[in-house]
Amino acid sequence: TIDSSGNVHKAGMIVQVQSAQLLTGSQYSNTSTSYTDILSVTITPKFSSSKILFQLAGDCGSSGDNTALLLKVFRNINGGSFTAIGGGGFCYENNNYDACALAVMDSPSTTNACIYKLQGALSDSGSGTGYFPTRWAIGDTIEGNTITVMEIAQ
């Protein structure tokens, strides 16, 4: 398909990519079973038929025995309310960090701005702290927790 600007779009093509990285001096932590914001990213789809692929790549952990850091993805369209679109991700690493990843495919059916945010909560109240650090080392490389959204043409 060729749009009015002369751009070619085929089903499965990545139209655009947006990302956000947690690289500030403070890490996310939560001591509650209530979900709170970790990181967000905004994308404005070019086509209402597009799908949006949300991906998380990072590192997380918790300090409590038998307590996991639970992760969920929420989406807001054009300033409306946030709706949970995926989750079930968790990190159960006790007193340590471990790799975590989460992917959710969404069909927002809009060309309005969409905010995707990652939230975290503890699986058990009063039993530690869930952490989502700002940076971790892989060999000599310092990485940051990243969320990425990709618009995929249909």
GROMACS .gro file of C-alpha atoms in nm:
model
  154
    1THR     CA    1   0.000   0.000   0.000
    2ILE     CA    2   0.122   0.351  -0.079
    3ASP     CA    3  -0.009   0.632   0.143
    4SER     CA    4  -0.077   0.992   0.035
    5SER     CA    5   0.284   1.088   0.115
    6GLY     CA    6   0.422   0.816  -0.113
    7ASN     CA    7   0.536   0.589   0.173
    8VAL     CA    8   0.517   0.216   0.109
    9HIS     CA    9   0.359   0.003   0.383
   10LYS     CA   10   0.321  -0.372   0.369
   11ALA     CA   11   0.161  -0.595   0.630
   12GLY     CA   12   0.419  -0.687   0.892
   13MET     CA   13   0.642  -0.385   0.826
   14ILE     CA   14   0.759  -0.185   1.126
   15VAL     CA   15   0.624   0.165   1.072
   16GLN     CA   16   0.789   0.334   1.372
   17VAL     CA   17   0.960   0.257   1.702
   18GLN     CA   18   0.958   0.451   2.030
   19SER     CA   19   1.138   0.358   2.351
   20ALA     CA   20   1.211   0.474   2.703
   21GLN     CA   21   1.492   0.373   2.931
   22LEU     CA   22   1.528   0.388   3.308
   23LEU     CA   23   1.871   0.549   3.339
   24THR     CA   24   1.817   0.810   3.610
   25GLY     CA   25   2.000   0.806   3.940
   26SER     CA   26   1.719   0.635   4.130
   27GLN     CA   27   1.568   0.294   4.080
   28TYR     CA   28   1.202   0.195   4.105
   29SER     CA   29   1.102   0.023   4.428
   30ASN     CA   30   0.768  -0.080   4.574
   31THR     CA   31   0.675  -0.226   4.913
   32SER     CA   32   0.302  -0.260   4.839
   33THR     CA   33   0.064  -0.490   4.651
   34SER     CA   34  -0.074  -0.177   4.476
   35TYR     CA   35   0.053  -0.123   4.122
   36THR     CA   36   0.260   0.192   4.071
   37ASP     CA   37   0.426   0.342   3.763
   38ILE     CA   38   0.773   0.229   3.661
   39LEU     CA   39   0.823   0.367   3.309
   40SER     CA   40   0.612   0.491   3.016
   41VAL     CA   41   0.644   0.561   2.645
   42THR     CA   42   0.417   0.738   2.394
   43ILE     CA   43   0.350   0.641   2.032
   44THR     CA   44   0.106   0.794   1.782
   45PRO     CA   45   0.007   0.526   1.529
   46LYS     CA   46   0.008   0.633   1.166
   47PHE     CA   47  -0.265   0.381   1.076
   48SER     CA   48  -0.571   0.282   1.277
   49SER     CA   49  -0.531  -0.077   1.154
   50SER     CA   50  -0.178  -0.110   1.298
   51LYS     CA   51  -0.082  -0.334   1.587
   52ILE     CA   52   0.150  -0.211   1.860
   53LEU     CA   53   0.408  -0.450   2.006
   54PHE     CA   54   0.513  -0.358   2.362
   55GLN     CA   55   0.840  -0.511   2.481
   56LEU     CA   56   1.028  -0.493   2.810
   57ALA     CA   57   1.389  -0.595   2.847
   58GLY     CA   58   1.554  -0.546   3.181
   59ASP     CA   59   1.648  -0.663   3.520
   60CYS     CA   60   1.443  -0.679   3.840
   61GLY     CA   61   1.418  -0.850   4.176
   62SER     CA   62   1.278  -0.842   4.528
   63SER     CA   63   1.413  -0.853   4.880
   64GLY     CA   64   1.142  -1.062   5.046
   65ASP     CA   65   1.116  -1.436   5.094
   66ASN     CA   66   0.847  -1.588   4.872
   67THR     CA   67   0.770  -1.245   4.724
   68ALA     CA   68   0.775  -1.157   4.355
   69LEU     CA   69   0.775  -0.823   4.174
   70LEU     CA   70   0.464  -0.842   3.951
   71LEU     CA   71   0.457  -0.649   3.623
   72LYS     CA   72   0.160  -0.525   3.416
   73VAL     CA   73   0.124  -0.315   3.101
   74PHE     CA   74  -0.139  -0.040   3.076
   75ARG     CA   75  -0.247   0.171   2.778
   76ASN     CA   76  -0.413   0.512   2.752
   77ILE     CA   77  -0.556   0.647   2.425
   78ASN     CA   78  -0.573   1.023   2.365
   79GLY     CA   79  -0.574   1.117   2.735
   80GLY     CA   80  -0.844   0.870   2.839
   81SER     CA   81  -0.821   0.631   3.130
   82PHE     CA   82  -0.553   0.364   3.151
   83THR     CA   83  -0.657   0.007   3.074
   84ALA     CA   84  -0.459  -0.306   3.158
   85ILE     CA   85  -0.367  -0.480   2.831
   86GLY     CA   86  -0.127  -0.743   2.955
   87GLY     CA   87   0.076  -0.868   3.240
   88GLY     CA   88   0.147  -1.172   3.436
   89GLY     CA   89   0.513  -1.096   3.415
   90PHE     CA   90   0.702  -1.133   3.738
   91CYS     CA   91   1.049  -1.152   3.885
   92TYR     CA   92   1.098  -1.384   4.180
   93GLU     CA   93   1.469  -1.334   4.240
   94ASN     CA   94   1.523  -1.306   4.618
   95ASN     CA   95   1.786  -1.050   4.727
   96ASN     CA   96   1.928  -1.038   4.377
   97TYR     CA   97   1.848  -0.914   4.027
   98ASP     CA   98   1.759  -1.137   3.736
   99ALA     CA   99   1.673  -1.075   3.372
  100CYS     CA  100   1.308  -1.006   3.298
  101ALA     CA  101   1.123  -0.971   2.969
  102LEU     CA  102   0.762  -0.912   2.876
  103ALA     CA  103   0.588  -0.872   2.537
  104VAL     CA  104   0.229  -0.770   2.466
  105MET     CA  105   0.065  -0.727   2.124
  106ASP     CA  106  -0.204  -0.455   2.121
  107SER     CA  107  -0.462  -0.336   1.866
  108PRO     CA  108  -0.551   0.019   1.976
  109SER     CA  109  -0.751   0.092   1.653
  110THR     CA  110  -0.661   0.462   1.656
  111THR     CA  111  -0.429   0.725   1.514
  112ASN     CA  112  -0.440   0.920   1.842
  113ALA     CA  113  -0.150   0.925   2.087
  114CYS     CA  114  -0.119   0.609   2.296
  115ILE     CA  115   0.072   0.601   2.624
  116TYR     CA  116   0.198   0.259   2.729
  117LYS     CA  117   0.319   0.224   3.085
  118LEU     CA  118   0.474  -0.050   3.289
  119GLN     CA  119   0.361  -0.085   3.649
  120GLY     CA  120   0.486  -0.303   3.931
  121ALA     CA  121   0.355  -0.439   4.260
  122LEU     CA  122   0.456  -0.694   4.520
  123SER     CA  123   0.291  -1.034   4.524
  124ASP     CA  124   0.275  -1.032   4.906
  125SER     CA  125   0.231  -0.721   5.120
  126GLY     CA  126   0.474  -0.657   5.403
  127SER     CA  127   0.734  -0.907   5.291
  128GLY     CA  128   1.007  -0.706   5.129
  129THR     CA  129   1.062  -0.465   4.844
  130GLY     CA  130   1.035  -0.511   4.467
  131TYR     CA  131   1.311  -0.347   4.264
  132PHE     CA  132   1.349  -0.240   3.903
  133PRO     CA  133   1.703  -0.096   3.886
  134THR     CA  134   1.821   0.185   3.663
  135ARG     CA  135   2.138   0.014   3.539
  136TRP     CA  136   2.314  -0.317   3.549
  137ALA     CA  137   2.639  -0.448   3.409
  138ILE     CA  138   2.682  -0.710   3.139
  139GLY     CA  139   3.054  -0.763   3.109
  140ASP     CA  140   3.197  -0.416   3.049
  141THR     CA  141   2.869  -0.273   2.923
  142ILE     CA  142   2.624  -0.079   3.140
  143GLU     CA  143   2.264  -0.139   3.031
  144GLY     CA  144   1.936   0.023   3.134
  145ASN     CA  145   1.589  -0.122   3.170
  146THR     CA  146   1.406  -0.047   2.845
  147ILE     CA  147   1.050  -0.052   2.719
  148THR     CA  148   0.995  -0.038   2.343
  149VAL     CA  149   0.678   0.000   2.137
  150MET     CA  150   0.670  -0.079   1.766
  151GLU     CA  151   0.390   0.005   1.526
  152ILE     CA  152   0.340  -0.287   1.288
  153ALA     CA  153   0.144  -0.233   0.966
  154GLN     CA  154  -0.144  -0.472   0.891
   0.00000   0.00000   0.00000
